[in-house]
Amino acid sequence: MSLTRIHNMSISLDGFATGEPQSADAPFGHAGERLHEWMFATRFWGAGGTEGVDDAFAARHNIGCGAEIMGANKFGPPGWQDDSDWKGWWGPNPPFHTPTFVLTHHPRPPIEMAGGTTFHFLQASPAEALATAAEAAGGLDVRIGGGATVVRDFVAAGLVDHMHLVQVPIVLGRGVRVWDGLEALEDSYDIEAVSSPSGVTHLTFTRRVGDGA
Amino acid sequence: MSLTRIHNMSISLDGFATGEPQSADAPFGHAGERLHEWMFATRFWGAGGTEGVDDAFAARHNIGCGAEIMGANKFGPPGWQDDSDWKGWWGPNPPFHTPTFVLTHHPRPPIEMAGGTTFHFLQASPAEALATAAEAAGGLDVRIGGGATVVRDFVAAGLVDHMHLVQVPIVLGRGVRVWDGLEALEDSYDIEAVSSPSGVTHLTFTRRVGDGA
């Protein structure tokens, strides 16, 4: 059965998945790159990287996923909807390599990129977007790519089978918090915590058997 | 040198050290006992308990501390100030065994209990309370006993040398959050995370040398 998964969603100790303000120069606001340094150090990210627990978790991002859904705030800085030439942060060959659905109130025609990524623009509820993405995934899993508000929306809607958060030992104080509205998540998920020598802690949430959507 | 320490401060994944509403029947509100089950299972708490990493951390609570400072919300349920017979939650022999300073806007005369605990009631700033407690501690360390608002106040005032938080895999959604106002804590503290087979993650914050108050 096709699953809905979240991977490598990095948060601060106080639960913020991004700082503020977000801009073209600072996609994660005052968090800078600090939420993702653990990932940049892995072999998943580049040759010569580490191959320990951080890499083991990070590499699952690509395995078995046939589509991604992301929020408008992940696709571009505030205002990208007004720039008809904007094609995402990632250059001509984005790291998704599958159909990728961008949730936006301003849909536009699809953009076909190199390497198998095609950006589709959807105005849809989480359940509707998931149905569309699952069909495009051709039997593979669907990844919810973030940001935090999109993750929250899909989890709150009961649509997520597996979630991997990475807690980074910084206190951001402000930004977008992943936990808001997710009270009692432990009732539906088995939760594991694994701390890494790099200083981060991997949190996995696996939906309990019988607790399907 | 005498240190100021925080131990066994349990928080949810979303950072709440207590649920709500707090009452005589539910000192931690809707959190119930879930934030502290990891500790109840240790030998520190009772004979026959575990002796792994949870116990190693828990037992440091008592070692080398000559005084405790706690907030009014730890000493009793809302309204205890109106009950002249209230002597805390802990019965005739409280587990502190040292002078224990309760911060309150309604000071009253000290209460001498069995086992070495004497409750003193102070209306004072964090720095003033710490000076008083440090003198009473006779060269030993001072423990900041919580709750979350008192912990936040002392950390924000730059008065804490070591803090041990225990992150429990539940999402409370509401209550009193320990992180508020502590942005950039990583600039002043070395932070370690150690996950335990019990499911909790121990977070330690050790003030960097040269970053004294």
Tab-separated table of C-alpha atoms in Angstrom:
chain	number	residue	atom	x	y	z
A	1	MET	CA	0.000	0.000	0.000
A	2	SER	CA	1.194	3.483	-0.796
A	3	LEU	CA	2.256	5.437	2.288
A	4	THR	CA	2.412	9.132	3.061
A	5	ARG	CA	5.759	10.082	4.574
A	6	ILE	CA	7.641	13.053	5.974
A	7	HIS	CA	11.443	13.024	6.122
A	8	ASN	CA	14.275	15.224	7.354
A	9	MET	CA	11.985	17.880	8.783
A	10	SER	CA	14.402	19.781	10.983
A	11	ILE	CA	13.184	21.688	14.028
A	12	SER	CA	14.745	23.623	16.877
A	13	LEU	CA	14.424	22.479	20.504
A	14	ASP	CA	11.448	24.791	20.780
A	15	GLY	CA	9.828	23.258	17.719
A	16	PHE	CA	10.383	25.842	14.994
A	17	ALA	CA	10.975	24.474	11.485
A	18	THR	CA	11.985	27.893	10.211
A	19	GLY	CA	12.972	31.201	11.696
A	20	GLU	CA	11.727	34.581	10.556
A	21	PRO	CA	11.476	36.676	8.493
A	22	GLN	CA	11.703	34.425	5.426
A	23	SER	CA	13.114	36.089	2.300
A	24	ALA	CA	14.962	35.325	-0.923
A	25	ASP	CA	18.268	35.854	0.901
A	26	ALA	CA	17.230	33.968	4.034
A	27	PRO	CA	14.773	31.164	3.194
A	28	PHE	CA	14.796	30.059	6.862
A	29	GLY	CA	14.920	33.547	8.379
A	30	HIS	CA	17.197	33.998	11.387
A	31	ALA	CA	17.687	30.218	11.575
A	32	GLY	CA	20.041	30.493	8.602
A	33	GLU	CA	21.463	27.080	7.742
A	34	ARG	CA	21.657	25.920	11.353
A	35	LEU	CA	18.636	23.625	11.137
A	36	HIS	CA	20.192	21.656	8.283
A	37	GLU	CA	23.919	21.484	9.019
A	38	TRP	CA	23.449	17.926	10.337
A	39	MET	CA	22.219	16.907	6.851
A	40	PHE	CA	24.886	18.789	4.894
A	41	ALA	CA	27.480	16.713	6.773
A	42	THR	CA	26.088	13.367	5.555
A	43	ARG	CA	26.995	11.285	2.541
A	44	PHE	CA	23.338	11.619	1.514
A	45	TRP	CA	24.119	15.268	0.847
A	46	GLY	CA	27.552	14.875	-0.716
A	47	ALA	CA	30.570	12.675	-1.331
A	48	GLY	CA	32.849	12.358	1.667
A	49	GLY	CA	30.007	12.881	4.121
A	50	THR	CA	29.320	10.845	7.260
A	51	GLU	CA	27.662	7.438	7.086
A	52	GLY	CA	26.320	7.076	10.595
A	53	VAL	CA	22.831	7.422	11.983
A	54	ASP	CA	22.276	10.886	10.479
A	55	ASP	CA	23.011	9.545	7.002
A	56	ALA	CA	20.858	6.463	7.522
A	57	PHE	CA	17.865	8.617	8.337
A	58	ALA	CA	18.574	11.293	5.723
A	59	ALA	CA	18.865	8.834	2.845
A	60	ARG	CA	15.330	7.552	3.346
A	61	HIS	CA	14.118	10.862	1.880
A	62	ASN	CA	14.381	9.523	-1.677
A	63	ILE	CA	13.663	5.829	-1.261
A	64	GLY	CA	10.371	4.646	-2.662
A	65	CYS	CA	8.758	8.043	-3.122
A	66	GLY	CA	6.916	8.652	-6.388
A	67	ALA	CA	5.678	12.168	-5.721
A	68	GLU	CA	6.122	15.110	-3.369
A	69	ILE	CA	3.653	17.659	-2.037
A	70	MET	CA	5.052	20.955	-0.779
A	71	GLY	CA	3.656	24.243	0.440
A	72	ALA	CA	3.967	27.549	-1.375
A	73	ASN	CA	6.488	28.762	1.221
A	74	LYS	CA	8.866	25.939	0.343
A	75	PHE	CA	8.725	26.607	-3.391
A	76	GLY	CA	9.844	30.215	-3.208
A	77	PRO	CA	10.282	33.357	-1.141
A	78	PRO	CA	7.279	35.548	-0.299
A	79	GLY	CA	5.929	36.983	-3.568
A	80	TRP	CA	7.179	34.287	-5.977
A	81	GLN	CA	3.609	34.015	-7.257
A	82	ASP	CA	4.094	37.422	-8.909
A	83	ASP	CA	7.217	36.283	-10.777
A	84	SER	CA	6.187	34.244	-13.826
A	85	ASP	CA	9.814	33.102	-14.339
A	86	TRP	CA	10.252	31.597	-10.823
A	87	LYS	CA	11.014	27.884	-11.038
A	88	GLY	CA	11.915	27.092	-7.427
A	89	TRP	CA	15.126	27.392	-5.414
A	90	TRP	CA	16.855	24.365	-6.860
A	91	GLY	CA	18.153	25.263	-10.327
A	92	PRO	CA	17.475	23.352	-13.547
A	93	ASN	CA	17.714	19.857	-11.980
A	94	PRO	CA	15.764	19.877	-8.695
A	95	PRO	CA	16.391	17.085	-6.183
A	96	PHE	CA	12.881	15.628	-6.362
A	97	HIS	CA	13.010	13.613	-9.622
A	98	THR	CA	9.250	12.936	-9.493
A	99	PRO	CA	6.019	14.832	-10.000
A	100	THR	CA	6.030	17.553	-7.350
A	101	PHE	CA	2.833	19.294	-6.289
A	102	VAL	CA	3.009	22.853	-4.996
A	103	LEU	CA	-0.008	23.949	-2.953
A	104	THR	CA	-0.881	27.529	-3.840
A	105	HIS	CA	-3.838	29.834	-4.093
A	106	HIS	CA	-2.406	31.005	-7.444
A	107	PRO	CA	-2.168	27.918	-9.688
A	108	ARG	CA	-0.171	28.178	-12.934
A	109	PRO	CA	0.699	25.714	-15.713
A	110	PRO	CA	3.082	22.852	-14.873
A	111	ILE	CA	6.847	23.345	-15.264
A	112	GLU	CA	8.890	20.418	-16.539
A	113	MET	CA	12.452	20.457	-15.192
A	114	ALA	CA	15.457	18.245	-15.901
A	115	GLY	CA	15.957	15.004	-13.999
A	116	GLY	CA	12.339	13.927	-13.804
A	117	THR	CA	10.925	16.721	-11.670
A	118	THR	CA	7.736	18.351	-12.922
A	119	PHE	CA	6.193	21.062	-10.776
A	120	HIS	CA	2.403	21.040	-10.684
A	121	PHE	CA	0.484	23.833	-8.984
A	122	LEU	CA	-2.622	22.912	-7.024
A	123	GLN	CA	-5.244	24.737	-5.064
A	124	ALA	CA	-6.631	21.840	-3.038
A	125	SER	CA	-7.337	20.498	0.426
A	126	PRO	CA	-4.746	18.113	1.920
A	127	ALA	CA	-6.940	15.087	1.120
A	128	GLU	CA	-7.532	16.220	-2.458
A	129	ALA	CA	-3.857	16.990	-3.025
A	130	LEU	CA	-2.888	13.603	-1.620
A	131	ALA	CA	-5.304	11.790	-3.924
A	132	THR	CA	-3.814	13.606	-6.915
A	133	ALA	CA	-0.225	12.990	-5.844
A	134	ALA	CA	-0.858	9.336	-5.007
A	135	GLU	CA	-2.189	8.759	-8.507
A	136	ALA	CA	0.884	10.446	-9.999
A	137	ALA	CA	3.158	8.369	-7.739
A	138	GLY	CA	2.165	5.204	-9.573
A	139	GLY	CA	2.018	2.947	-6.540
A	140	LEU	CA	5.031	4.462	-4.779
A	141	ASP	CA	4.805	6.559	-1.627
A	142	VAL	CA	4.007	10.249	-1.397
A	143	ARG	CA	6.344	12.534	0.509
A	144	ILE	CA	5.022	15.628	2.274
A	145	GLY	CA	7.953	17.983	1.811
A	146	GLY	CA	6.983	20.808	4.169
A	147	GLY	CA	7.134	23.538	5.330
A	148	ALA	CA	5.850	23.308	8.845
A	149	THR	CA	2.318	24.533	8.170
A	150	VAL	CA	1.819	21.951	5.418
A	151	VAL	CA	3.192	19.200	7.666
A	152	ARG	CA	0.824	20.263	10.442
A	153	ASP	CA	-2.143	20.354	8.084
A	154	PHE	CA	-1.516	16.844	6.743
A	155	VAL	CA	-0.809	15.336	10.157
A	156	ALA	CA	-3.860	17.008	11.695
A	157	ALA	CA	-5.980	15.647	8.830
A	158	GLY	CA	-4.859	12.105	9.727
A	159	LEU	CA	-3.151	11.606	6.361
A	160	VAL	CA	0.435	10.841	7.441
A	161	ASP	CA	1.763	7.307	7.996
A	162	HIS	CA	5.330	8.136	8.956
A	163	MET	CA	6.998	11.327	10.126
A	164	HIS	CA	10.714	11.889	10.739
A	165	LEU	CA	11.651	15.059	12.620
A	166	VAL	CA	15.197	16.076	13.464
A	167	GLN	CA	15.613	18.122	16.589
A	168	VAL	CA	18.598	20.457	16.430
A	169	PRO	CA	20.067	21.811	19.701
A	170	ILE	CA	19.260	25.469	19.156
A	171	VAL	CA	16.456	27.623	20.571
A	172	LEU	CA	15.013	29.824	17.822
A	173	GLY	CA	12.379	31.597	19.885
A	174	ARG	CA	10.243	32.534	16.861
A	175	GLY	CA	9.228	31.279	13.445
A	176	VAL	CA	6.778	28.577	12.391
A	177	ARG	CA	6.218	25.874	15.004
A	178	VAL	CA	5.536	22.327	13.855
A	179	TRP	CA	3.675	21.218	17.000
A	180	ASP	CA	0.781	23.664	17.019
A	181	GLY	CA	-2.557	21.860	16.790
A	182	LEU	CA	-1.071	18.370	17.173
A	183	GLU	CA	-2.049	17.665	20.807
A	184	ALA	CA	-2.090	13.956	21.752
A	185	LEU	CA	-0.163	12.833	18.679
A	186	GLU	CA	1.120	9.956	20.823
A	187	ASP	CA	-2.351	8.407	20.739
A	188	SER	CA	-1.993	7.632	17.029
A	189	TYR	CA	1.743	7.124	16.585
A	190	ASP	CA	4.550	5.042	18.013
A	191	ILE	CA	7.287	7.539	18.783
A	192	GLU	CA	10.999	6.766	18.889
A	193	ALA	CA	13.872	9.086	19.790
A	194	VAL	CA	17.480	8.450	18.765
A	195	SER	CA	20.169	10.963	19.609
A	196	SER	CA	23.162	11.207	17.307
A	197	PRO	CA	26.818	11.988	18.045
A	198	SER	CA	26.320	15.062	15.841
A	199	GLY	CA	24.088	16.526	18.554
A	200	VAL	CA	20.721	16.171	16.842
A	201	THR	CA	17.933	13.829	17.929
A	202	HIS	CA	15.928	11.896	15.363
A	203	LEU	CA	12.246	11.566	16.243
A	204	THR	CA	10.180	9.077	14.281
A	205	PHE	CA	6.405	8.813	14.370
A	206	THR	CA	4.966	5.618	12.929
A	207	ARG	CA	1.204	5.326	12.698
A	208	ARG	CA	-0.119	2.439	14.748
A	209	VAL	CA	-1.627	-0.476	12.921
A	210	GLY	CA	-5.372	-0.036	12.966
A	211	ASP	CA	-5.140	3.708	13.251
A	212	GLY	CA	-5.545	4.297	9.514
A	213	ALA	CA	-7.146	7.342	7.994
B	1	MET	CA	32.445	27.360	43.549
B	2	SER	CA	28.770	26.918	44.283
B	3	LEU	CA	26.707	26.181	41.170
B	4	THR	CA	23.067	26.776	40.309
B	5	ARG	CA	21.483	23.642	38.846
B	6	ILE	CA	18.213	22.372	37.434
B	7	HIS	CA	17.446	18.640	37.392
B	8	ASN	CA	14.736	16.292	36.156
B	9	MET	CA	12.635	19.032	34.591
B	10	SER	CA	10.314	17.000	32.385
B	11	ILE	CA	8.786	18.503	29.268
B	12	SER	CA	6.630	17.295	26.399
B	13	LEU	CA	7.904	17.253	22.806
B	14	ASP	CA	6.279	20.633	22.378
B	15	GLY	CA	8.036	22.004	25.440
B	16	PHE	CA	5.330	22.076	28.103
B	17	ALA	CA	6.469	21.323	31.656
B	18	THR	CA	2.897	21.078	32.871
B	19	GLY	CA	-0.534	20.758	31.316
B	20	GLU	CA	-3.592	22.718	32.336
B	21	PRO	CA	-5.618	23.465	34.332
B	22	GLN	CA	-3.546	22.850	37.468
B	23	SER	CA	-5.519	21.923	40.579
B	24	ALA	CA	-5.222	20.052	43.867
B	25	ASP	CA	-6.400	16.881	42.120
B	26	ALA	CA	-4.269	17.414	39.013
B	27	PRO	CA	-1.038	19.256	39.862
B	28	PHE	CA	0.110	18.906	36.238
B	29	GLY	CA	-3.292	19.440	34.623
B	30	HIS	CA	-4.136	17.223	31.652
B	31	ALA	CA	-0.535	15.945	31.573
B	32	GLY	CA	-1.375	13.798	34.608
B	33	GLU	CA	1.653	11.717	35.601
B	34	ARG	CA	2.821	11.178	32.031
B	35	LEU	CA	5.684	13.658	32.242
B	36	HIS	CA	7.220	11.814	35.174
B	37	GLU	CA	6.642	8.119	34.557
B	38	TRP	CA	10.246	7.790	33.323
B	39	MET	CA	11.418	8.888	36.787
B	40	PHE	CA	8.980	6.734	38.765
B	41	ALA	CA	10.516	3.709	37.009
B	42	THR	CA	14.039	4.420	38.294
B	43	ARG	CA	15.842	3.198	41.389
B	44	PHE	CA	16.236	6.866	42.320
B	45	TRP	CA	12.494	6.876	42.887
B	46	GLY	CA	12.126	3.498	44.533
B	47	ALA	CA	13.639	0.103	45.288
B	48	GLY	CA	13.528	-2.290	42.362
B	49	GLY	CA	13.669	0.522	39.815
B	50	THR	CA	15.876	0.673	36.733
B	51	GLU	CA	19.537	1.602	36.969
B	52	GLY	CA	20.250	2.739	33.428
B	53	VAL	CA	20.682	6.185	31.953
B	54	ASP	CA	17.371	7.482	33.352
B	55	ASP	CA	18.460	6.585	36.872
B	56	ALA	CA	21.939	8.038	36.391
B	57	PHE	CA	20.452	11.384	35.448
B	58	ALA	CA	17.646	11.323	38.005
B	59	ALA	CA	19.922	10.622	40.953
B	60	ARG	CA	21.925	13.796	40.401
B	61	HIS	CA	18.916	15.708	41.751
B	62	ASN	CA	20.094	15.299	45.332
B	63	ILE	CA	23.861	15.219	44.999
B	64	GLY	CA	25.695	18.231	46.361
B	65	CYS	CA	22.691	20.530	46.677
B	66	GLY	CA	22.424	22.549	49.888
B	67	ALA	CA	19.252	24.491	49.077
B	68	GLU	CA	16.333	24.586	46.666
B	69	ILE	CA	14.385	27.487	45.203
B	70	MET	CA	10.896	26.759	43.886
B	71	GLY	CA	7.997	28.758	42.529
B	72	ALA	CA	4.661	29.209	44.252
B	73	ASN	CA	3.001	26.908	41.694
B	74	LYS	CA	5.249	24.021	42.709
B	75	PHE	CA	4.545	24.430	46.420
B	76	GLY	CA	0.795	24.055	46.162
B	77	PRO	CA	-2.334	24.235	44.020
B	78	PRO	CA	-3.831	27.600	43.040
B	79	GLY	CA	-5.008	29.315	46.223
B	80	TRP	CA	-2.696	27.618	48.731
B	81	GLN	CA	-1.709	31.084	49.919
B	82	ASP	CA	-5.176	31.374	51.485
B	83	ASP	CA	-4.746	28.137	53.477
B	84	SER	CA	-2.615	28.838	56.538
B	85	ASP	CA	-2.261	25.075	57.212
B	86	TRP	CA	-0.813	24.192	53.763
B	87	LYS	CA	2.661	22.692	54.097
B	88	GLY	CA	3.323	21.524	50.526
B	89	TRP	CA	2.407	18.382	48.616
B	90	TRP	CA	5.017	16.134	50.168
B	91	GLY	CA	3.770	15.133	53.647
B	92	PRO	CA	5.689	15.508	56.909
B	93	ASN	CA	9.115	14.518	55.456
B	94	PRO	CA	9.563	16.320	52.122
B	95	PRO	CA	12.214	15.048	49.702
B	96	PHE	CA	14.359	18.189	49.819
B	97	HIS	CA	16.235	17.748	53.139
B	98	THR	CA	17.679	21.268	52.924
B	99	PRO	CA	16.492	24.839	53.300
B	100	THR	CA	13.883	25.313	50.571
B	101	PHE	CA	12.868	28.751	49.372
B	102	VAL	CA	9.379	29.283	47.990
B	103	LEU	CA	8.979	32.398	45.834
B	104	THR	CA	5.636	34.016	46.599
B	105	HIS	CA	4.000	37.420	46.707
B	106	HIS	CA	2.471	36.358	50.042
B	107	PRO	CA	5.394	35.562	52.388
B	108	ARG	CA	4.672	33.755	55.667
B	109	PRO	CA	6.841	32.501	58.545
B	110	PRO	CA	9.162	29.532	57.860
B	111	ILE	CA	7.876	25.968	58.351
B	112	GLU	CA	10.284	23.420	59.752
B	113	MET	CA	9.551	19.896	58.521
B	114	ALA	CA	11.062	16.509	59.341
B	115	GLY	CA	14.183	15.304	57.550
B	116	GLY	CA	15.981	18.609	57.283
B	117	THR	CA	13.580	20.507	55.032
B	118	THR	CA	12.641	23.998	56.170
B	119	PHE	CA	10.352	25.987	53.892
B	120	HIS	CA	11.156	29.693	53.709
B	121	PHE	CA	8.866	32.086	51.870
B	122	LEU	CA	10.449	34.873	49.873
B	123	GLN	CA	9.252	37.766	47.774
B	124	ALA	CA	12.419	38.451	45.810
B	125	SER	CA	13.966	38.728	42.355
B	126	PRO	CA	15.779	35.658	41.009
B	127	ALA	CA	19.178	37.196	41.822
B	128	GLU	CA	18.115	38.137	45.360
B	129	ALA	CA	16.581	34.713	45.980
B	130	LEU	CA	19.720	33.007	44.705
B	131	ALA	CA	21.954	35.085	46.998
B	132	THR	CA	19.799	34.100	49.983
B	133	ALA	CA	19.676	30.418	49.016
B	134	ALA	CA	23.399	30.258	48.271
B	135	GLU	CA	24.171	31.556	51.741
B	136	ALA	CA	21.850	28.937	53.269
B	137	ALA	CA	23.443	26.208	51.132
B	138	GLY	CA	26.720	26.602	53.021
B	139	GLY	CA	29.023	26.171	50.042
B	140	LEU	CA	26.936	23.495	48.340
B	141	ASP	CA	25.010	24.052	45.117
B	142	VAL	CA	21.554	25.578	44.779
B	143	ARG	CA	18.870	23.706	42.866
B	144	ILE	CA	16.158	25.586	40.977
B	145	GLY	CA	13.243	23.224	41.457
B	146	GLY	CA	10.733	24.679	38.992
B	147	GLY	CA	8.093	25.049	37.742
B	148	ALA	CA	8.646	26.163	34.217
B	149	THR	CA	8.153	29.889	34.769
B	150	VAL	CA	10.721	29.921	37.577
B	151	VAL	CA	13.166	27.940	35.441
B	152	ARG	CA	12.680	30.386	32.576
B	153	ASP	CA	13.164	33.391	34.859
B	154	PHE	CA	16.430	32.077	36.312
B	155	VAL	CA	17.840	30.981	32.958
B	156	ALA	CA	16.876	34.272	31.297
B	157	ALA	CA	18.583	36.144	34.145
B	158	GLY	CA	21.819	34.272	33.373
B	159	LEU	CA	21.896	32.619	36.796
B	160	VAL	CA	21.902	28.912	35.845
B	161	ASP	CA	25.097	26.868	35.419
B	162	HIS	CA	23.560	23.517	34.530
B	163	MET	CA	20.105	22.524	33.313
B	164	HIS	CA	18.804	18.982	32.779
B	165	LEU	CA	15.552	18.666	30.828
B	166	VAL	CA	13.834	15.381	30.048
B	167	GLN	CA	11.816	15.317	26.871
B	168	VAL	CA	8.910	12.876	27.030
B	169	PRO	CA	7.358	11.619	23.759
B	170	ILE	CA	3.940	13.189	24.172
B	171	VAL	CA	2.445	16.336	22.620
B	172	LEU	CA	0.532	18.287	25.272
B	173	GLY	CA	-0.619	21.165	23.088
B	174	ARG	CA	-1.148	23.556	26.031
B	175	GLY	CA	0.235	24.372	29.449
B	176	VAL	CA	3.356	26.248	30.539
B	177	ARG	CA	6.169	26.161	28.006
B	178	VAL	CA	9.752	26.111	29.232
B	179	TRP	CA	11.314	27.614	26.080
B	180	ASP	CA	9.518	30.946	25.906
B	181	GLY	CA	11.965	33.834	26.118
B	182	LEU	CA	15.084	31.664	25.863
B	183	GLU	CA	16.058	32.335	22.232
B	184	ALA	CA	19.713	31.594	21.400
B	185	LEU	CA	20.340	29.568	24.555
B	186	GLU	CA	22.930	27.659	22.520
B	187	ASP	CA	25.181	30.741	22.552
B	188	SER	CA	25.765	30.336	26.289
B	189	TYR	CA	25.473	26.601	26.851
B	190	ASP	CA	26.959	23.380	25.542
B	191	ILE	CA	23.951	21.189	24.786
B	192	GLU	CA	23.934	17.397	24.788
B	193	ALA	CA	21.095	15.036	23.894
B	194	VAL	CA	20.941	11.407	25.030
B	195	SER	CA	17.937	9.286	24.176
B	196	SER	CA	17.029	6.470	26.545
B	197	PRO	CA	15.526	3.028	25.877
B	198	SER	CA	12.558	4.223	27.972
B	199	GLY	CA	11.669	6.635	25.167
B	200	VAL	CA	12.670	9.898	26.805
B	201	THR	CA	15.569	12.100	25.716
B	202	HIS	CA	17.818	13.736	28.285
B	203	LEU	CA	18.928	17.246	27.330
B	204	THR	CA	21.751	18.813	29.311
B	205	PHE	CA	22.792	22.446	29.135
B	206	THR	CA	26.193	23.244	30.622
B	207	ARG	CA	27.257	26.859	30.762
B	208	ARG	CA	30.397	27.510	28.758
B	209	VAL	CA	33.520	28.472	30.644
B	210	GLY	CA	33.895	32.227	30.421
B	211	ASP	CA	30.159	32.763	30.067
B	212	GLY	CA	29.627	33.452	33.759
B	213	ALA	CA	26.905	35.675	35.124
